[in-house]
Coordinates of C-alpha atoms and ligand atoms in Angstrom, one line a residue:
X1 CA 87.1 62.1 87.6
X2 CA 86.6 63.2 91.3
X3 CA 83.2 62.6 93.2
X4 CA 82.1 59.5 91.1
X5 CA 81.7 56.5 93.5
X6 CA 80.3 53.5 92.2
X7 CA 80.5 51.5 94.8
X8 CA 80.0 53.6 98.1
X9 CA 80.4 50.9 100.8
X10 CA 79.7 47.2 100.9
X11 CA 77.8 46.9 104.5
X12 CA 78.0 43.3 104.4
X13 CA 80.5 40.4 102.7
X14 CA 81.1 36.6 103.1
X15 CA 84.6 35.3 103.1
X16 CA 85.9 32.1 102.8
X17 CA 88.5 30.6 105.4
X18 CA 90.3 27.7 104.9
X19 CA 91.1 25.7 107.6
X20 CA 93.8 26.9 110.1
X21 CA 97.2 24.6 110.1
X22 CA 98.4 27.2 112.8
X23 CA 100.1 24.2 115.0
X24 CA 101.4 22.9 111.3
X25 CA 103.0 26.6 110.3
X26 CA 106.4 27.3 109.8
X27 CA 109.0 30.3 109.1
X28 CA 111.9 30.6 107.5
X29 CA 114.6 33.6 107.3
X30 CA 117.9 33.5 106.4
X31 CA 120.7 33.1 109.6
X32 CA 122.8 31.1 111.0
X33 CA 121.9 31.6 114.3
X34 CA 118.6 30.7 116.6
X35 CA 116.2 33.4 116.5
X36 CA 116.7 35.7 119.4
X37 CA 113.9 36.4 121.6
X38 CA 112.1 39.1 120.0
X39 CA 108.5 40.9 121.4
X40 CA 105.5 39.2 120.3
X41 CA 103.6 42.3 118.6
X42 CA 102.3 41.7 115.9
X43 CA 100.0 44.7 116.0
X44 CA 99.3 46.7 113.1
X45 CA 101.5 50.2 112.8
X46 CA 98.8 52.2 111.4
X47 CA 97.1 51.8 115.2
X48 CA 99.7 53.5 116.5
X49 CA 100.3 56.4 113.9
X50 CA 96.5 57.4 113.1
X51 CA 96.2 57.5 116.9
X52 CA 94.3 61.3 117.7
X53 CA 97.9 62.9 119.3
X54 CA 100.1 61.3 116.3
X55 CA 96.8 62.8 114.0
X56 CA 97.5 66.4 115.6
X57 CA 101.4 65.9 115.3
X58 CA 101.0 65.0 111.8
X59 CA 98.8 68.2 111.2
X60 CA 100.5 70.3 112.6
X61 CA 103.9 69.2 110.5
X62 CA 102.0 69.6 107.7
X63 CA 101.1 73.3 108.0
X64 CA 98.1 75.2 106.9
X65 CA 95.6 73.6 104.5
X66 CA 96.7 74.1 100.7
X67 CA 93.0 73.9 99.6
X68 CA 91.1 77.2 99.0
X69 CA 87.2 77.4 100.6
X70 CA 85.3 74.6 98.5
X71 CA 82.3 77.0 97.5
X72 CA 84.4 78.3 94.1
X73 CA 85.5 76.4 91.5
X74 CA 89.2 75.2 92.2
X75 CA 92.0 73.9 90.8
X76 CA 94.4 72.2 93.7
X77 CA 97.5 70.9 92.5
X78 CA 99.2 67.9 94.6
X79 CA 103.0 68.7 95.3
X80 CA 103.9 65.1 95.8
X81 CA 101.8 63.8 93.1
X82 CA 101.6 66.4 90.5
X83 CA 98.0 65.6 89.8
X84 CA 95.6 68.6 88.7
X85 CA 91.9 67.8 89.9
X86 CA 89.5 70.5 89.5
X87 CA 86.2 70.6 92.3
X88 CA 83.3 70.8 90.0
X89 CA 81.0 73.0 90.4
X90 CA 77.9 70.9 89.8
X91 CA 78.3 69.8 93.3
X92 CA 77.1 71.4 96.3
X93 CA 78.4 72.8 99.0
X94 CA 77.4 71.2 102.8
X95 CA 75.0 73.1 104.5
X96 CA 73.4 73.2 107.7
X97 CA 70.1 71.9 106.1
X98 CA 72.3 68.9 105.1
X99 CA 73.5 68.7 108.9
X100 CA 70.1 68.9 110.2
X101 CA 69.2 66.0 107.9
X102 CA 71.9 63.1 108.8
X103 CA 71.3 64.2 112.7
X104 CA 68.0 63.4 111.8
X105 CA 68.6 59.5 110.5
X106 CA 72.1 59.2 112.6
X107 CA 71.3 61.4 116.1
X108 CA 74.2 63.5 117.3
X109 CA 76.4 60.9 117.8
X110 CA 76.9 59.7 114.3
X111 CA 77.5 63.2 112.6
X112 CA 80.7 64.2 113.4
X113 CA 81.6 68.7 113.2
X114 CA 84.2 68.5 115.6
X115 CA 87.4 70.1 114.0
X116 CA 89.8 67.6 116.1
X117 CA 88.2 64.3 114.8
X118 CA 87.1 65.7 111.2
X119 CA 91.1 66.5 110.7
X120 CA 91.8 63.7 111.9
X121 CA 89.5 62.0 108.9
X122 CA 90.8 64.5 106.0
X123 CA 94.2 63.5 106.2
X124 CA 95.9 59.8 105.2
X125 CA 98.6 57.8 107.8
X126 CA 101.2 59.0 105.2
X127 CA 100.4 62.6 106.2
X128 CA 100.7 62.7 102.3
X129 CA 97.1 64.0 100.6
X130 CA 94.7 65.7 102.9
X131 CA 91.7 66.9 102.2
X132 CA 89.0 69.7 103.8
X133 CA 86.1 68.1 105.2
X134 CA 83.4 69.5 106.9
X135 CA 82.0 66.8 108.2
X136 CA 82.1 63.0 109.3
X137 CA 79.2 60.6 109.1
X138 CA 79.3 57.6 111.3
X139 CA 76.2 54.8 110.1
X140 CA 75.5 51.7 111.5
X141 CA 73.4 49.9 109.2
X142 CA 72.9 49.2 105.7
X143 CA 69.7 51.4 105.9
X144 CA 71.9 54.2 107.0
X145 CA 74.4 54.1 104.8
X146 CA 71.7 54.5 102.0
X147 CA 69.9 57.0 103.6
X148 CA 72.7 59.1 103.3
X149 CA 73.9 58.3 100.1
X150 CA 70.5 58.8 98.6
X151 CA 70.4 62.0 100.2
X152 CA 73.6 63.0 98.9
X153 CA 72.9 62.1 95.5
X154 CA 69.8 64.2 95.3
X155 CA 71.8 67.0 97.1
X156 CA 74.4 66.7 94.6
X157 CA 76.7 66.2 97.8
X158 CA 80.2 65.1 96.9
X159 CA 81.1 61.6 99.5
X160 CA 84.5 59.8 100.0
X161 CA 83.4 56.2 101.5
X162 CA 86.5 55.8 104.5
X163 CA 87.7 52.5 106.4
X164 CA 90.5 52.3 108.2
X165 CA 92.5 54.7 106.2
X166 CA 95.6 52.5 105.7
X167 CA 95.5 53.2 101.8
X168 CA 98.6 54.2 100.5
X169 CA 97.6 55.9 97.1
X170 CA 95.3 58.9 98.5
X171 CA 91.9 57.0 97.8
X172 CA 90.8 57.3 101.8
X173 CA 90.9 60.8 101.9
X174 CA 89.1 63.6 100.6
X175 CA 90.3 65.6 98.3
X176 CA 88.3 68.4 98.4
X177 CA 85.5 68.8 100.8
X178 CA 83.4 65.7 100.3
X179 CA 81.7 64.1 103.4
X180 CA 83.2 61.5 105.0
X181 CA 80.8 58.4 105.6
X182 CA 83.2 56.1 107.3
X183 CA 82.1 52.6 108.0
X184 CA 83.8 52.4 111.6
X185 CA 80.8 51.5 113.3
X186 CA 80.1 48.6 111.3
X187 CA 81.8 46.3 112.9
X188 CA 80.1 43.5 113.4
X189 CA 80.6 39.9 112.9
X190 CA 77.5 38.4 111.8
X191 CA 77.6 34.4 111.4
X192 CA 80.3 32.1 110.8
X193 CA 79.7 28.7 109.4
X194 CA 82.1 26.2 110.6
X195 CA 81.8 23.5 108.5
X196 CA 81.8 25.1 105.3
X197 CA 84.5 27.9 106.4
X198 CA 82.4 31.0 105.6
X199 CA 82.3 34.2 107.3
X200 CA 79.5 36.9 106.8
X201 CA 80.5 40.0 108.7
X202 CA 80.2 44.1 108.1
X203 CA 82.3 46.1 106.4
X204 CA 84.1 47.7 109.2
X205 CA 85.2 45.0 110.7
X206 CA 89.1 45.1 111.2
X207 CA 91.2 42.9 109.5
X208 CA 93.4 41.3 113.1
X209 CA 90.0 40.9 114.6
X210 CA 88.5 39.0 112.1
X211 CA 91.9 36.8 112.0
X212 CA 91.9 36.5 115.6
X213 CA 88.0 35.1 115.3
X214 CA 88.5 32.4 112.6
X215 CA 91.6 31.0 114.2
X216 CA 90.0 30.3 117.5
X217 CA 87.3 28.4 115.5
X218 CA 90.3 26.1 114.1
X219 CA 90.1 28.6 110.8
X220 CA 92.6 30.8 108.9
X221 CA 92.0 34.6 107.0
X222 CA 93.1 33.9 103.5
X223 CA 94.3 37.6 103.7
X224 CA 97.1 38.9 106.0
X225 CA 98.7 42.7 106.1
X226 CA 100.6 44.9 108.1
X227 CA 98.1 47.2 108.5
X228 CA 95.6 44.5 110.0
X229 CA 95.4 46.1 113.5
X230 CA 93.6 49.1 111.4
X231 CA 92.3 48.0 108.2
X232 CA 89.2 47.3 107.3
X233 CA 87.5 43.8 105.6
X234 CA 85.9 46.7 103.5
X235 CA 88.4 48.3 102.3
X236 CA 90.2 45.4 101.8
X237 CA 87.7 44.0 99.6
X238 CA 87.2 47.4 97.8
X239 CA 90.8 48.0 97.1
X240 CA 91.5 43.9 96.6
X241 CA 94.0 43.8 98.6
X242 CA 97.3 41.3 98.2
X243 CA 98.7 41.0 101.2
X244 CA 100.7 38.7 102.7
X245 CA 99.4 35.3 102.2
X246 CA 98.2 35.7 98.7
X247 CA 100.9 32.9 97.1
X248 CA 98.8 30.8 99.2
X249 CA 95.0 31.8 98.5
X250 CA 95.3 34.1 95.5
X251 CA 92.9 37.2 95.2
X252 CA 90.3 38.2 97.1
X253 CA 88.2 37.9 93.7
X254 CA 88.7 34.1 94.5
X255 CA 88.0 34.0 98.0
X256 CA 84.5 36.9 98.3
X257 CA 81.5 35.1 97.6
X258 CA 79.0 37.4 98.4
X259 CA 78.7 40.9 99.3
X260 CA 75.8 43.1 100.3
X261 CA 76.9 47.2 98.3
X262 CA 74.9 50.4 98.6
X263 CA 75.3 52.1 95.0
X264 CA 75.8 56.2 94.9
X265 CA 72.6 56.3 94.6
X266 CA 71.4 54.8 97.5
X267 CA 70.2 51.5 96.0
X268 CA 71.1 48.7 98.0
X269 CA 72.2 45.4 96.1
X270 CA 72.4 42.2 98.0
X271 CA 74.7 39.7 96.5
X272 CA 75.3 37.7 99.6
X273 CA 73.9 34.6 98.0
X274 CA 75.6 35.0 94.8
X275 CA 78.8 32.9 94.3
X276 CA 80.8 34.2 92.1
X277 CA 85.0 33.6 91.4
X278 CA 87.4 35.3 89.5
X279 CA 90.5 33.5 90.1
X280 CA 92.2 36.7 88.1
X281 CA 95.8 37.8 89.4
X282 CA 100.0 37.1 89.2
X283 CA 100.2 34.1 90.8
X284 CA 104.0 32.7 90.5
X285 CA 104.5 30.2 93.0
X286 CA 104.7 28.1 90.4
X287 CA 108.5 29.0 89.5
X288 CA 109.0 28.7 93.4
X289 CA 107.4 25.3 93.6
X290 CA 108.4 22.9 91.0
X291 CA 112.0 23.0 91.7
X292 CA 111.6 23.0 95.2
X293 CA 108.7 21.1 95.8
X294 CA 107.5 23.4 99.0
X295 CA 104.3 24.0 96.9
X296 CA 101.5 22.3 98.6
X297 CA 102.4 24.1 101.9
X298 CA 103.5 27.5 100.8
X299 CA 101.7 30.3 101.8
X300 CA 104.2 33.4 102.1
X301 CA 107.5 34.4 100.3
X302 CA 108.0 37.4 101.0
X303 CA 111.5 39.7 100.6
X304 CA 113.6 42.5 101.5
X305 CA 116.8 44.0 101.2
X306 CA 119.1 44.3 103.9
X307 CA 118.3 48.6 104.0
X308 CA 115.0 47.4 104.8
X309 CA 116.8 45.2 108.1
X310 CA 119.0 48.1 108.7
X311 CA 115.6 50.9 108.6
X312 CA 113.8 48.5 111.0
X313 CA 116.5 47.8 113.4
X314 CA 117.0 51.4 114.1
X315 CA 113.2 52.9 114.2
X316 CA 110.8 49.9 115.5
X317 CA 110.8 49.6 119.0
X318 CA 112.1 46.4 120.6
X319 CA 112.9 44.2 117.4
X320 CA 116.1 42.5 117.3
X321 CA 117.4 40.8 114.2
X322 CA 117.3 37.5 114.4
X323 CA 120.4 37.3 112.5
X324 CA 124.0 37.8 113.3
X325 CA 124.6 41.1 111.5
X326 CA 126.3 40.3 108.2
X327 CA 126.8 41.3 105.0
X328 CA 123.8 39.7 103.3
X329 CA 122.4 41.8 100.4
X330 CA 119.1 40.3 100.5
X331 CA 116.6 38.2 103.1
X332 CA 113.3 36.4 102.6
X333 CA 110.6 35.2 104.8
X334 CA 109.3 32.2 104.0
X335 CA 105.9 30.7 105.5
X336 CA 104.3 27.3 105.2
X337 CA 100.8 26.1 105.8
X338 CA 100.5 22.3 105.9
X339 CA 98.5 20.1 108.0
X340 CA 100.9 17.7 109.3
X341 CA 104.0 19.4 111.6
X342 CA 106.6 17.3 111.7
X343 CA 106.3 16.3 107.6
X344 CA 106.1 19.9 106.9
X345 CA 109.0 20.8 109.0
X346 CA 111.0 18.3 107.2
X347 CA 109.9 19.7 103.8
X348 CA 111.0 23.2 104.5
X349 CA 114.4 21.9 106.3
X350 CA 114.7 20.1 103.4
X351 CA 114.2 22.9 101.2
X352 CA 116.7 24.7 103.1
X353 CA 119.5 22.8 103.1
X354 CA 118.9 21.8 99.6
X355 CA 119.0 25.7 98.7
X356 CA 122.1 26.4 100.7
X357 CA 123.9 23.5 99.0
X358 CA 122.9 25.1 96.0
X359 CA 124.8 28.4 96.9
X360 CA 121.2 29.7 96.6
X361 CA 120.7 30.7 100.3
X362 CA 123.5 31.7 102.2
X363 CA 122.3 31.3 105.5
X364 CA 118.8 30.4 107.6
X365 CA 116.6 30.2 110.2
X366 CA 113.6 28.2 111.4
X367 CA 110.9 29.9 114.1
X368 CA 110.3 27.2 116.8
X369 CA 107.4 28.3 117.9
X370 CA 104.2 30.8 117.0
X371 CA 106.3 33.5 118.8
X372 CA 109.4 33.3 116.9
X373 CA 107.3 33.6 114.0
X374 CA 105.6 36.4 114.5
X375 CA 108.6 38.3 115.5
X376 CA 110.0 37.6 112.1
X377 CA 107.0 38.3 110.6
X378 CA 107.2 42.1 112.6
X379 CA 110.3 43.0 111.0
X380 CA 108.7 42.4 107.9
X381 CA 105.5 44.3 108.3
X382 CA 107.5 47.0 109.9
X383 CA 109.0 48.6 107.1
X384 CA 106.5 50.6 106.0
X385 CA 106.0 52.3 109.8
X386 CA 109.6 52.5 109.6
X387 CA 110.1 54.4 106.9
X388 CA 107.8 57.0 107.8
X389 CA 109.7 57.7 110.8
X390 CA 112.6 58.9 108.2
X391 CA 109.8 61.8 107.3
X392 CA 108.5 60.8 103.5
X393 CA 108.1 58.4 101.7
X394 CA 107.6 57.7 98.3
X395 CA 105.5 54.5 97.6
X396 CA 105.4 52.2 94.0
X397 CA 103.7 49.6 94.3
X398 CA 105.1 47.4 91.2
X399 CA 104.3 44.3 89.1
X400 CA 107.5 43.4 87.3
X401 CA 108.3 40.1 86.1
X402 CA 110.4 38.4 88.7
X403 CA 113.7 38.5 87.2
X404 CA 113.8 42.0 87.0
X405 CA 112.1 42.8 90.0
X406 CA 115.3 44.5 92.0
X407 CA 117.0 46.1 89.1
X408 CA 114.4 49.2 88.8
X409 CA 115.5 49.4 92.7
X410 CA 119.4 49.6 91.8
X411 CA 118.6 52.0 88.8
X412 CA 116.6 54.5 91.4
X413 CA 119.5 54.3 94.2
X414 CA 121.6 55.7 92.0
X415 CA 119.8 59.1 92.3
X416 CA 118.1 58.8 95.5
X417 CA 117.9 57.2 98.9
X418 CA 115.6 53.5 98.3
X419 CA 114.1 50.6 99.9
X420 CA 113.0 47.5 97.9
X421 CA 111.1 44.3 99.5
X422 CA 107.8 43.0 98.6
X423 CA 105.8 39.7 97.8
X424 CA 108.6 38.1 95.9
X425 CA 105.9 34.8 95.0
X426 CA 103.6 37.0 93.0
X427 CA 106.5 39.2 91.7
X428 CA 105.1 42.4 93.5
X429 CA 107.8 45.2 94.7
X430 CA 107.6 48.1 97.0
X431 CA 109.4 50.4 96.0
X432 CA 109.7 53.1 98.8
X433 CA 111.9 56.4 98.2
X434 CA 112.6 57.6 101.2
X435 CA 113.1 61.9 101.9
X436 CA 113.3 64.2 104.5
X437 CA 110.4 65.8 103.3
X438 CA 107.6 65.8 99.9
X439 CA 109.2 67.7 97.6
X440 CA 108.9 68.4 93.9
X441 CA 112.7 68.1 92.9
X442 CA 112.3 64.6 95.0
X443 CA 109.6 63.8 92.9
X444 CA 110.8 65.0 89.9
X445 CA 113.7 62.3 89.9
X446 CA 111.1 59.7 90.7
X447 CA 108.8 60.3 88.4
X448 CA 107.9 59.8 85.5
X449 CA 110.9 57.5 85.2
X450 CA 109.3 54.4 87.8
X451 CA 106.3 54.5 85.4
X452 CA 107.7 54.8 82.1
X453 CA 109.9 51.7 83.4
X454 CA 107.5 50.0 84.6
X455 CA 105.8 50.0 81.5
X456 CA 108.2 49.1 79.6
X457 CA 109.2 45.8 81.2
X458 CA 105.2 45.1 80.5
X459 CA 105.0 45.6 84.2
X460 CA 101.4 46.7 86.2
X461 CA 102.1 49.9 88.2
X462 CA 99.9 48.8 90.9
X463 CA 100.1 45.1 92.1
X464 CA 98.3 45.5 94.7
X465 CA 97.4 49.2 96.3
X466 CA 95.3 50.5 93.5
X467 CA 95.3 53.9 92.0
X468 CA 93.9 56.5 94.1
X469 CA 95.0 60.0 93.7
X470 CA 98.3 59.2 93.5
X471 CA 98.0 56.8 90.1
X472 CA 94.4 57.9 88.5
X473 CA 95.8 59.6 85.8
X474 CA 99.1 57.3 85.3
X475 CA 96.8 54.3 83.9
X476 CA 97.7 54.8 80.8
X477 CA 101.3 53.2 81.8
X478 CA 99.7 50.0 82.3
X479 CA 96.8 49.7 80.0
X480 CA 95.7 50.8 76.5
X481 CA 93.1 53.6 76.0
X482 CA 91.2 50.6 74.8
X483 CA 91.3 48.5 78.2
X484 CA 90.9 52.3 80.2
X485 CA 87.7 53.5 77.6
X486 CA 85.9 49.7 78.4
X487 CA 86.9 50.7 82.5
X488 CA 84.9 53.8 82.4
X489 CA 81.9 52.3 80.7
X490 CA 81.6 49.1 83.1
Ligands
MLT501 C1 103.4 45.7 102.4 O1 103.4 44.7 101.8 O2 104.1 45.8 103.5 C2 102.6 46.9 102.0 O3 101.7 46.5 101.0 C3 103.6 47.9 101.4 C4 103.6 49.2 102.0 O4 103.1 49.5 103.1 O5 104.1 50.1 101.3
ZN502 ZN1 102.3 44.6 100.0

């Protein structure tokens, strides 16, 4: 159901951070080769694509808006998703009472009716669901936030809660004409404790920035993504997001101990003192570990296939492949976390050679330095800018168990053009389908066959990027109307 937020925006939460082994990290891809010099970005592609021009190109590519004037009941239909949401009338429409009102607890600056920047707002970095927004709310304190939620409770005001609108699955967006309340000014750090690893920060804190914070106090984010140079700790923590290192640290159930949420209603609920883990999630470093003994210091194991090489090589600016070009069908990144270099170095070359004697690896490389690293580490957490730059892209975000994890990808490229990579240690593929533009007869090859699949193999249809728009209504493929029926009481 539309317009029902139970959790509106957590202003505050307290993360864990294990200590940083930065100068004891290591990489792995597959070559022969050193690693050619490569440019140290690591920055997040979502910076870059949400800017305000690459906002006004993407509106303007995506024509006029396909919803009708909020004030009448409506039915909108999504072309890409083929999901029918009707507004409902109970709520409201904004008016300039309402305005008048957030001015009044926000000043000017934090209400936002500028048509340039509220555009910017409705639509996701996909250019994929858009919504029609009237208006943009900017708070900077807890206080705020419920102020405005209480407000819009009583108004019967419809709100979408917005971070760094990374999301891949349409939950960032509006969909109608809800306000925007995005947490962008809460950005602060609070405290950091440095013996017991804990961060406390605000919600709209950005994901590289927080990174970049622990590791110069000699500590490590247990959570790593593309989109860090955009994303938000609050959204992260909202949407749980996987990521990049979560082989290593699991779930961000396992790693939040506290948070501080304002409820729809306005009621504000501090759980920063409450510790509380739920080690849940597909952890399968297990299969990865025992035979090869990399365990202890593994932290990434991540995959793609060599379209994946080929897509980055030709649309992300200044990355070089590290690898002779070659044949290779598939290529992982592997990164350790240890605390002692030189025996951790050993243990991966080990592992190396030991794999390639094996016939299991056909060919490798090891980053000398942080540098080297990271330029791997762009190519890998460049394919999703990439394939945007092809026009669309169609996103499945799959749990599969491990051994069949490519074969829904070699089933799909027989009908359409597809990338396949993901977190190959907790048995997570993206699936990307990649088109010239959304289209239903694109769609209609996709879907519902990817689901139906999915769930067939026992599979979760989202590993790790949640349901949103895109997948509210597909639950069903990944849970019984028992498990969905005790979702919508709790
Ligand atoms: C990733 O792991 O790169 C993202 O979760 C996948 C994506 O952006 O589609
Ligand atoms: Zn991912």
């Amino acid at each position: 159901m539309p317009y029902q937020f139970r959790i509106a925006a957590a202003r505050r939460c307290v993360l864990t951070t294990p200590l940083n082994s930065q100068r004891g990290r290591n990489y792995a891809t597959r070559s022969s080769s050193s690693p050619a010099s490569l440019p140290a970005s690591r920055r997040s592609p979502q910076v870059e694509t949400m800017s305000r021009r690459a906002a006004e190109r993407l509106l303007r590519r995506l024509g006029p808006l396909a919803v009708e004037p909020p004030a009448r009941v409506q039915k909108r239909t999504f072309s890409t998703t083929a999901t029918h949401i009707q507004r409902n009338p109970a709520y409201s429409v904004l008016n300039s009472d309402d305005v008048s009102y957030f001015k009044s607890i926000l000043g000017d600056s934090g209400v936002v009716q500028d048509e340039d920047r509220v555009a910017v707002a409705n639509v996701d970095w996909m250019g994929k669901y858009r919504g029609a927004s009237q208006l943009l709310l900017l708070p900077k304190s807890t206080t705020e936030v419920s102020k405005i939620l209480s407000y819009c409770n009583s108004r019967r005001l419809a709100v979408v809660p917005q971070g760094g609108n990374t999301g891949l699955v349409g939950g960032s967006v509006p969909v109608y004409d809800e306000v925007i309340v995005s947490l962008v000014g809460m950005d602060k750090i609070i405290s950091f404790d440095n013996v017991n690893g804990i961060l406390t920060c605000e919600a709209g804190c950005v994901l590289e920035n927080l990174s970049t914070f622990v590791e110069n106090e000699g500590f490590i984010m247990p959570l790593d993504l593309g989109a860090k140079g955009s994303c938000h700790i609050g959204g992260n923590i909202s949407t749980n997001a996987g990521g990049l290192r979560f082989i290593r640290y699991g779930s961000l159930h396992g790693n939040v101990l506290g948070l501080e949420v304002v409820l729809a209603n306005g009621t504000v609920l501090d759980m920063l003192s409450t510790l509380r883990k739920d080690n849940t999630g597909y952890d399968l470093k297990h299969l990865f570990i025992a035979r090869r003994n990399l365990g202890e210091i593994l932290s990434a194991f991540e995959f793609m296939d060599h379209h994946c090489i080929d897509l980055a090589m030709k649309h992300l600016e200044g990355v070089q492949n590290p690898l002779p070009a070659s044949p290779y069908k598939f290529y992982v990144l592997i990164e350790t976390t240890g605390s002692d270099e030189s025996y951790d170095k050993a243990k991966l070359e080990a592992f190396l050679l030991r794999s390639m004697e094996d016939g299991l690896v056909a060919d490798g490389v090891i980053a000398q330095d942080i540098s080297q690293a990271s330029n791997f580490w762009r190519i890998r957490e460049g394919i999703s800018e990439a394939s945007v730059k092809v026009g669309a892209v169609y996103k499945y975000d799959l749990s599969i168990p491990v051994e069949k994890l490519y074969d829904i990808v070699e089933e799909m490229r027989i009908r359409v053009e597809v990338l396949g990579y993901g977190h190959l240690g907790d048995g997570n593929l993206h699936l990307n389908i990649l088109s010239s533009k959304y289209d239903e007869s694109v769609l209609a090859q996709i879907e519902p066959f990817v689901y139906e699949w999915t769930s067939a193999q026992r599979g979760s249809i989202s590993a790790e990027h949640g349901l949103g728009l895109m997948k509210a209504e597909k639950i069903h493929y990944s849970k019984s109307p028992e498990a969905v029926s005790l979702s919508m009481v709790s």
